[in-house]
Short mmCIF file of C-alpha atoms in Angstrom, two decimals:
data_model
loop_
_atom_site.label_atom_id
_atom_site.label_comp_id
_atom_site.label_asym_id
_atom_site.label_seq_id
_atom_site.Cartn_x
_atom_site.Cartn_y
_atom_site.Cartn_z
CA GLN A 219 -24.63 179.47 -4.63
CA VAL A 220 -22.93 179.50 -0.90
CA GLN A 221 -19.71 177.71 -0.85
CA LEU A 222 -16.48 178.13 1.12
CA VAL A 223 -13.25 176.71 -0.47
CA GLU A 224 -10.39 175.65 0.70
CA SER A 225 -6.29 174.93 -0.19
CA GLY A 226 -3.30 174.73 0.43
CA GLY A 227 -2.89 171.47 2.46
CA GLY A 228 -0.77 168.10 1.88
CA LEU A 229 2.48 166.37 3.36
CA VAL A 230 4.50 168.05 5.66
CA GLN A 231 7.25 166.82 7.38
CA ALA A 232 7.62 167.88 11.08
CA GLY A 233 8.85 171.41 11.66
CA GLY A 234 7.64 172.33 8.32
CA SER A 235 5.23 175.15 7.19
CA LEU A 236 2.24 175.09 5.28
CA ARG A 237 -0.24 177.99 4.76
CA LEU A 238 -3.82 177.39 4.12
CA SER A 239 -6.09 179.84 2.16
CA CYS A 240 -10.22 179.55 2.03
CA ALA A 241 -12.23 181.79 -0.25
CA ALA A 242 -15.89 182.30 0.66
CA SER A 243 -18.98 182.79 -1.98
CA GLY A 244 -22.55 183.54 -1.98
CA ILE A 245 -22.69 184.77 1.79
CA PHE A 246 -23.48 188.30 2.60
CA SER A 247 -22.40 189.70 5.10
CA ILE A 248 -19.82 187.99 6.61
CA ASN A 249 -18.16 189.06 9.99
CA ALA A 250 -16.02 186.05 11.64
CA MET A 251 -14.39 183.65 9.68
CA GLY A 252 -12.22 181.01 11.12
CA TRP A 253 -10.19 176.82 10.68
CA TYR A 254 -11.15 174.41 12.94
CA ARG A 255 -9.68 170.91 12.20
CA GLN A 256 -10.84 167.33 13.43
CA ALA A 257 -8.47 164.18 13.65
CA PRO A 258 -9.29 160.58 13.39
CA GLY A 259 -11.18 159.63 16.74
CA LYS A 260 -11.23 163.20 17.76
CA GLN A 261 -14.03 165.84 18.79
CA ARG A 262 -13.64 169.44 16.17
CA GLU A 263 -11.48 171.46 17.46
CA LEU A 264 -10.98 174.90 17.00
CA VAL A 265 -7.57 176.17 15.34
CA ALA A 266 -8.10 179.88 15.29
CA SER A 267 -10.74 182.70 14.74
CA ILE A 268 -11.08 186.05 13.34
CA THR A 269 -13.58 188.74 12.83
CA SER A 270 -13.73 191.66 10.26
CA GLY A 271 -12.40 194.50 12.97
CA GLY A 272 -8.99 191.95 12.81
CA SER A 273 -9.46 190.00 16.83
CA THR A 274 -8.39 186.87 16.55
CA ASN A 275 -8.69 184.11 18.86
CA TYR A 276 -6.45 180.65 18.56
CA GLY A 277 -6.63 177.17 19.92
CA ASP A 278 -4.30 176.48 23.03
CA ALA A 279 -2.25 174.10 21.08
CA VAL A 280 -1.09 176.42 18.22
CA LYS A 281 -0.73 179.60 19.51
CA GLY A 282 2.66 181.27 19.22
CA ARG A 283 3.12 178.39 16.25
CA PHE A 284 0.36 179.74 13.49
CA THR A 285 -1.50 183.07 12.30
CA ILE A 286 -4.76 183.54 11.22
CA SER A 287 -5.14 186.88 8.22
CA ARG A 288 -8.29 187.44 6.54
CA ASP A 289 -8.33 189.80 2.82
CA SER A 290 -12.12 190.81 3.87
CA ALA A 291 -12.66 192.30 0.23
CA LYS A 292 -11.84 188.91 -0.87
CA ASP A 293 -13.88 187.15 1.60
CA THR A 294 -10.84 185.23 2.26
CA VAL A 295 -8.70 183.96 4.88
CA TYR A 296 -5.42 182.53 5.31
CA LEU A 297 -3.84 179.81 7.94
CA GLN A 298 -0.01 180.30 7.93
CA MET A 299 1.09 177.09 10.09
CA ASN A 300 5.21 176.75 11.19
CA SER A 301 6.63 174.67 13.37
CA LEU A 302 4.18 172.10 12.43
CA LYS A 303 4.08 168.59 14.45
CA PRO A 304 2.75 165.30 14.13
CA GLU A 305 -0.61 166.34 16.08
CA ASP A 306 -1.73 168.93 13.73
CA THR A 307 -2.48 166.18 11.37
CA ALA A 308 -6.14 166.77 10.47
CA VAL A 309 -8.35 167.49 8.60
CA TYR A 310 -8.57 171.31 8.34
CA LEU A 311 -12.27 173.53 7.92
CA CYS A 312 -12.71 176.60 6.95
CA ALA A 313 -16.16 178.28 9.05
CA ALA A 314 -17.96 181.82 8.43
CA ALA A 315 -20.18 183.46 10.65
CA VAL A 316 -22.28 186.59 9.49
CA TRP A 317 -23.19 189.73 11.47
CA GLY A 318 -25.94 188.77 13.89
CA ARG A 319 -24.78 185.57 14.21
CA THR A 320 -22.71 183.67 17.48
CA THR A 321 -21.80 180.76 15.78
CA PHE A 322 -20.24 179.58 12.43
CA GLY A 323 -23.27 178.78 10.14
CA TYR A 324 -21.17 178.02 6.90
CA TRP A 325 -18.33 175.38 6.48
CA GLY A 326 -15.99 173.95 4.18
CA GLN A 327 -15.64 170.79 2.94
CA GLY A 328 -11.94 170.84 4.53
CA THR A 329 -8.35 170.03 3.22
CA GLN A 330 -5.92 167.10 4.65
CA VAL A 331 -2.66 168.31 6.43
CA THR A 332 -0.65 165.35 7.18
CA VAL A 333 2.64 166.17 9.16
CA SER A 334 5.23 163.13 9.12
CA SER A 335 7.84 162.35 11.46
#
């Protein structure tokens, strides 16, 4: 059974930190993993992604504040979020792409992150 299970969301005050985790199972030959977020009334946007080789990419809104990392042996990806702002409030979704695909084909259910001012 294919699963991407996120954890670590919650409520935090502005300026605080959270660490999200996402564990993949049942997916063969994962290349890239990443995090997207979607706030009410807004389009889904890339937060960060990381390839199996360790190359990272960040959305402009989070550069310098968020860090993505990965444990490939465990098919787990992490997102360390520092200096959180109220505008970071969203559902954060984990995604995975397998080798040979250029888009993320597997998605988690999402975890809510709420930043209070």
